[in-house]
Short mmCIF file of C-alpha atoms in Angstrom, two decimals:
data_model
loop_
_atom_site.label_atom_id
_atom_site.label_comp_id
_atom_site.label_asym_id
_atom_site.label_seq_id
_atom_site.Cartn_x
_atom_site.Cartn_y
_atom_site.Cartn_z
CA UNK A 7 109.23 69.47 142.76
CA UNK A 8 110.32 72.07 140.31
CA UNK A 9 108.33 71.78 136.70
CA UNK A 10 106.09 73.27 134.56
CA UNK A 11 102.73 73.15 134.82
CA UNK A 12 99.39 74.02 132.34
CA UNK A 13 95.98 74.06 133.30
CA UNK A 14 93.32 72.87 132.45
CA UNK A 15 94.20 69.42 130.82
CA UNK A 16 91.07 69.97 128.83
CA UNK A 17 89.15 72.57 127.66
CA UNK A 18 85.96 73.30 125.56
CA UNK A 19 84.93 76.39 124.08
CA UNK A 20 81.94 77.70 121.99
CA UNK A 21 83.22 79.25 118.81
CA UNK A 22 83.51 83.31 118.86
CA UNK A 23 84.76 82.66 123.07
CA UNK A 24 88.83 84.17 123.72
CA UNK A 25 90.12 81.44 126.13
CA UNK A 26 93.34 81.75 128.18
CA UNK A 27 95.28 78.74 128.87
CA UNK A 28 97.76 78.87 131.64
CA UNK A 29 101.53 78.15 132.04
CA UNK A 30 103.48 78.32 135.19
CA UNK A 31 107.16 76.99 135.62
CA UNK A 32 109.51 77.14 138.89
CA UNK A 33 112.45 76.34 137.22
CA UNK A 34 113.83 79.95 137.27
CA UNK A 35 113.74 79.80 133.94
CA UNK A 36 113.98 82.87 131.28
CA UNK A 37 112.82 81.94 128.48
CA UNK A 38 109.21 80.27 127.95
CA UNK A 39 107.48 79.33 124.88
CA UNK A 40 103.75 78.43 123.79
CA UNK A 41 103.71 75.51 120.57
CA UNK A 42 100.68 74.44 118.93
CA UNK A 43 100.39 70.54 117.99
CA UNK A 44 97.80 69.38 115.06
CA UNK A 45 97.83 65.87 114.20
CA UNK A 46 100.47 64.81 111.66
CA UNK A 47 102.20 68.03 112.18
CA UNK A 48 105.12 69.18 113.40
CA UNK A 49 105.25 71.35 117.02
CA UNK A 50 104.73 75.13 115.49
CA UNK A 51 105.79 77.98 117.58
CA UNK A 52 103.38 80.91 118.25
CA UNK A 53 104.97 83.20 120.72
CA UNK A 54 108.16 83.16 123.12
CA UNK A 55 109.29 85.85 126.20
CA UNK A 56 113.29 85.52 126.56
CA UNK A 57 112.56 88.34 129.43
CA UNK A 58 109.60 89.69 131.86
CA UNK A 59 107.62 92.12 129.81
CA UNK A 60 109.13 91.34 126.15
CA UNK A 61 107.67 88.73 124.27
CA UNK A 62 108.13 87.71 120.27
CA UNK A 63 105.86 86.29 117.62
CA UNK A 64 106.45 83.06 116.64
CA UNK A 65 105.32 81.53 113.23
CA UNK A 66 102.00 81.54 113.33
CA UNK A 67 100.78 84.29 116.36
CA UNK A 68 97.70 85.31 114.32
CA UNK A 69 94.94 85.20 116.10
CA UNK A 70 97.00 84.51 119.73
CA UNK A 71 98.23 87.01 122.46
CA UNK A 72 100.43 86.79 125.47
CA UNK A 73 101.95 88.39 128.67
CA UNK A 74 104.87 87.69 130.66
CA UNK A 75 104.25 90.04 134.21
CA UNK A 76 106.45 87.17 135.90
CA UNK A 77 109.32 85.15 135.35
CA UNK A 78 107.16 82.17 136.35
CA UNK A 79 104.26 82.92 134.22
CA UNK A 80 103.26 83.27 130.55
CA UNK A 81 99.35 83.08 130.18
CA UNK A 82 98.06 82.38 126.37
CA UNK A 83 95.29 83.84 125.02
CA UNK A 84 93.67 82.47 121.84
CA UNK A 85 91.13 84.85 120.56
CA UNK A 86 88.10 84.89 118.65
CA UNK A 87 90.06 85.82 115.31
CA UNK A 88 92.45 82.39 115.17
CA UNK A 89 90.47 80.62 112.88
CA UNK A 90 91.34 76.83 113.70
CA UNK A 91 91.88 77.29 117.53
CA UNK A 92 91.06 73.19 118.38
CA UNK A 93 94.66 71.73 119.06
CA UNK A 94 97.25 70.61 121.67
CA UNK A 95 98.65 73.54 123.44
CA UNK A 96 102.14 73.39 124.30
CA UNK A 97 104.02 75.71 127.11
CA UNK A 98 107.92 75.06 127.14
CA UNK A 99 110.87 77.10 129.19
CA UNK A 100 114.11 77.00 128.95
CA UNK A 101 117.31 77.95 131.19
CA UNK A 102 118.35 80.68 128.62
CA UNK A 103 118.26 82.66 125.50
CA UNK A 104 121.01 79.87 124.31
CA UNK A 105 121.57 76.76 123.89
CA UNK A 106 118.07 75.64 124.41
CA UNK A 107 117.53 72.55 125.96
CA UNK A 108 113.68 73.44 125.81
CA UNK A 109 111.26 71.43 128.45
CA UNK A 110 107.65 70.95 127.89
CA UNK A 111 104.58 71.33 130.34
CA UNK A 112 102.03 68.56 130.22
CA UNK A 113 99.81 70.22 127.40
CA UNK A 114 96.64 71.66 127.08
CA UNK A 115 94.29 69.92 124.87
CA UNK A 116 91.73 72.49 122.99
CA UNK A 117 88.33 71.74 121.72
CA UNK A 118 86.50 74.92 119.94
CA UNK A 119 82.55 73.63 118.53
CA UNK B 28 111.88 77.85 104.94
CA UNK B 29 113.80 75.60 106.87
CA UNK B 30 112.84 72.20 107.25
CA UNK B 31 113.35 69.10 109.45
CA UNK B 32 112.36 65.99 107.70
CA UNK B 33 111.53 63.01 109.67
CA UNK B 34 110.18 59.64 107.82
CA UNK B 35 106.90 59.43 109.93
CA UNK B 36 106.72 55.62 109.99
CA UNK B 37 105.62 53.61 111.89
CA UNK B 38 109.04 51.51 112.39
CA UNK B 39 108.69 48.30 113.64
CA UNK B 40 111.57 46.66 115.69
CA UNK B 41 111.75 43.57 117.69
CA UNK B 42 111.83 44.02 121.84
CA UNK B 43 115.98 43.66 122.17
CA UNK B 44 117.14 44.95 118.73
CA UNK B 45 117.86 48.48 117.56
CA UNK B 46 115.83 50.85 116.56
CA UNK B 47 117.31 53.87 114.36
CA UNK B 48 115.77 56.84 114.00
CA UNK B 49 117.03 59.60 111.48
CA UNK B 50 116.36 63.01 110.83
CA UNK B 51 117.68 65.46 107.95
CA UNK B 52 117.26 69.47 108.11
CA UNK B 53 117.74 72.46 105.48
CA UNK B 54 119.74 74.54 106.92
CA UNK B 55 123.38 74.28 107.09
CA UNK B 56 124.05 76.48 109.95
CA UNK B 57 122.08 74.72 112.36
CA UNK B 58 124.14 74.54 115.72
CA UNK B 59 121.99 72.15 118.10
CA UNK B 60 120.07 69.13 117.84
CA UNK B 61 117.82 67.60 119.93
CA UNK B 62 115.58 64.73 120.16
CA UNK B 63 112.43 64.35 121.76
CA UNK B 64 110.05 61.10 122.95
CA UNK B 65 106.47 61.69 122.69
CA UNK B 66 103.79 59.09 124.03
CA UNK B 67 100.47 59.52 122.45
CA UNK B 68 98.49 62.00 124.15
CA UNK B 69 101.41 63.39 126.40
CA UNK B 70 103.70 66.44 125.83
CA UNK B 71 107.06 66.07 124.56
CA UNK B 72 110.04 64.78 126.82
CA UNK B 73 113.64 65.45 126.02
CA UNK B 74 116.08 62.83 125.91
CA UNK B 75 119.01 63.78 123.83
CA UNK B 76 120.69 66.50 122.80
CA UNK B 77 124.05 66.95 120.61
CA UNK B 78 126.10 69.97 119.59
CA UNK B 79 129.06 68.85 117.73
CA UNK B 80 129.84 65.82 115.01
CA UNK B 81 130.25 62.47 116.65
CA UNK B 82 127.81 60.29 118.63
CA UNK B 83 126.80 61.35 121.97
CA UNK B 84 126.00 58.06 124.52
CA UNK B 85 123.06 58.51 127.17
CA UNK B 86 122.24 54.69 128.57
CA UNK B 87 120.53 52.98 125.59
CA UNK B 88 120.47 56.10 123.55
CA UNK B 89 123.27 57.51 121.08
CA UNK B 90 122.76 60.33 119.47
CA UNK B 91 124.67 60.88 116.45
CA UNK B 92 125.38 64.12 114.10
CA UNK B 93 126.86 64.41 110.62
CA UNK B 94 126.91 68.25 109.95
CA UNK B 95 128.41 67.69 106.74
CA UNK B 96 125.71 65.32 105.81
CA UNK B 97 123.00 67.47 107.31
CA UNK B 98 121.43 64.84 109.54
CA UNK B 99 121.46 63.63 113.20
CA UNK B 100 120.16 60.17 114.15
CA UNK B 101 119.13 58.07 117.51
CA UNK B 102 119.90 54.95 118.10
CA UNK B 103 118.27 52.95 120.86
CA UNK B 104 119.80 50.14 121.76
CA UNK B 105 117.93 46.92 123.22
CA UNK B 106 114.52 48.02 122.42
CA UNK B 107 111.80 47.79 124.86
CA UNK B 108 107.83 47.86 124.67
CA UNK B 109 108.10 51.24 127.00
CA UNK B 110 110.17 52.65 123.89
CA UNK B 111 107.39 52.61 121.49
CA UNK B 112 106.39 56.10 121.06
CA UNK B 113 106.84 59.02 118.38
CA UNK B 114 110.17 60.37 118.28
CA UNK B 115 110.43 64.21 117.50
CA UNK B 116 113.94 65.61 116.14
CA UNK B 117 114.51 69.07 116.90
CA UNK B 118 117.01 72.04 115.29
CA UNK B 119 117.99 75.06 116.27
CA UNK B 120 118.46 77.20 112.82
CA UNK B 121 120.87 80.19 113.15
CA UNK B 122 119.48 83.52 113.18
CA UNK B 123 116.18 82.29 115.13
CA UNK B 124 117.49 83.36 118.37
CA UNK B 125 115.73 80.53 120.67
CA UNK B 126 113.61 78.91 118.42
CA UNK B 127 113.59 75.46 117.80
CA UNK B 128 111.90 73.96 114.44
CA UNK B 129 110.49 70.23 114.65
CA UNK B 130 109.93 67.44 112.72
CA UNK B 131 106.54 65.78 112.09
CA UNK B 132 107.89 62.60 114.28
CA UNK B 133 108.95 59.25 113.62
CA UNK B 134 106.35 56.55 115.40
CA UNK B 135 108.33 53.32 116.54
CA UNK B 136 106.97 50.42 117.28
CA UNK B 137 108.60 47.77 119.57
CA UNK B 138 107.00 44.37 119.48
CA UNK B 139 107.14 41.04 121.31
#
């Protein structure tokens, strides 16, 4: 089955911990992107790779890092330094730079006490 | 900034009428639309997307776009419990390369 997948579902973190969450698609897709959902809000981007080994900031990257080694992967880091880190992670691909019919993985939900 | 602008509900329909969902953005060069079902506590699915003026049919979905008017609306037809969820509408803005900006949602509601 080709998709995208994120792991873990769930994750808790002390405050002052980086945590990676990861994103894997086999979709031969290019282009992959990492969202962040709060409640109420709107999906924001934070960063997006249209290529192995190039990657863009999104709107709000503070605080966030990424790779992209691999055309399947695109591991997100969220640091010590973002300063409201609990949300819904969101990793998305797409076939190409454009048009982007963008699909979602299942999410990872993020908990920072 | 540019903005998609979504009335957040919740909009309450009967099971077997239709439900419309509209959604108005800021910039006038936006090229494609796309509209997105979200159950609570899942990720985002896609289920529509449109390019050009007109409506665009997908089973009990139509999607249509007014660029003139600067929004793009779905229509589901025939309403089911299964279709109560938070719709998300979608834009591409020109000069953003890939990236998409979204809406805050619409919730819909189907009842019995």
């Amino acid at each position: 089955d080709g998709g995208i997948t994120q792991s873990p579902k769930y994750l808790f973190r002390k405050e002052g911990q980086n945590v990676t969450l990861s994103c894997e698609q086999n979709l031969n897709h290019d282009a992959m992107y990492w969202y962040r959902q709060d409640p109420g809000q709107g999906l924001r981007l934070i960063y997006y790779s249209q290529i192995v080994n190039d990657f863009q900031k999104g709107d709000i990257a503070e605080g966030y890092s990424v790779s992209r080694e691999k055309k399947e992967s695109f591991p997100l880091t969220v640091t010590s330094a973002q300063k409201n880190p609990t949300a819904f992670y969101l990793c998305a691909s797409s076939i190409g730079y454009s048009p982007t019919e963008q699909y979602f993985g299942p999410g990872t939900r993020l908990t920072v006490t | 900034q540019k903005e998609v602008e979504q009335n957040s509900g919740p909009l309450s329909v009967p099971e077997g009428a239709i439900a419309s969902l509209n959604c108005t953005y800021s910039d006038r060069g936006s090229q494609s639309f796309f509209w997105y079902r979200q159950y609570s506590g899942k990720s985002p699915e896609l289920i529509m997307s449109i390019y050009s003026n007109g409506d665009k049919e997908d089973g009990r979905f139509t999607a249509q776009l007014n660029k003139a008017s600067q929004y793009v609306s779905l229509l589901i037809r025939d309403s089911q419990p299964s279709d109560s969820a938070t719709y998300l509408c979608a834009v591409l803005n020109t000069g953003t390369a890939s990236k998409l900006t979204f809406g805050t949602g619409t919730r819909l509601q189907v009842t019995l």
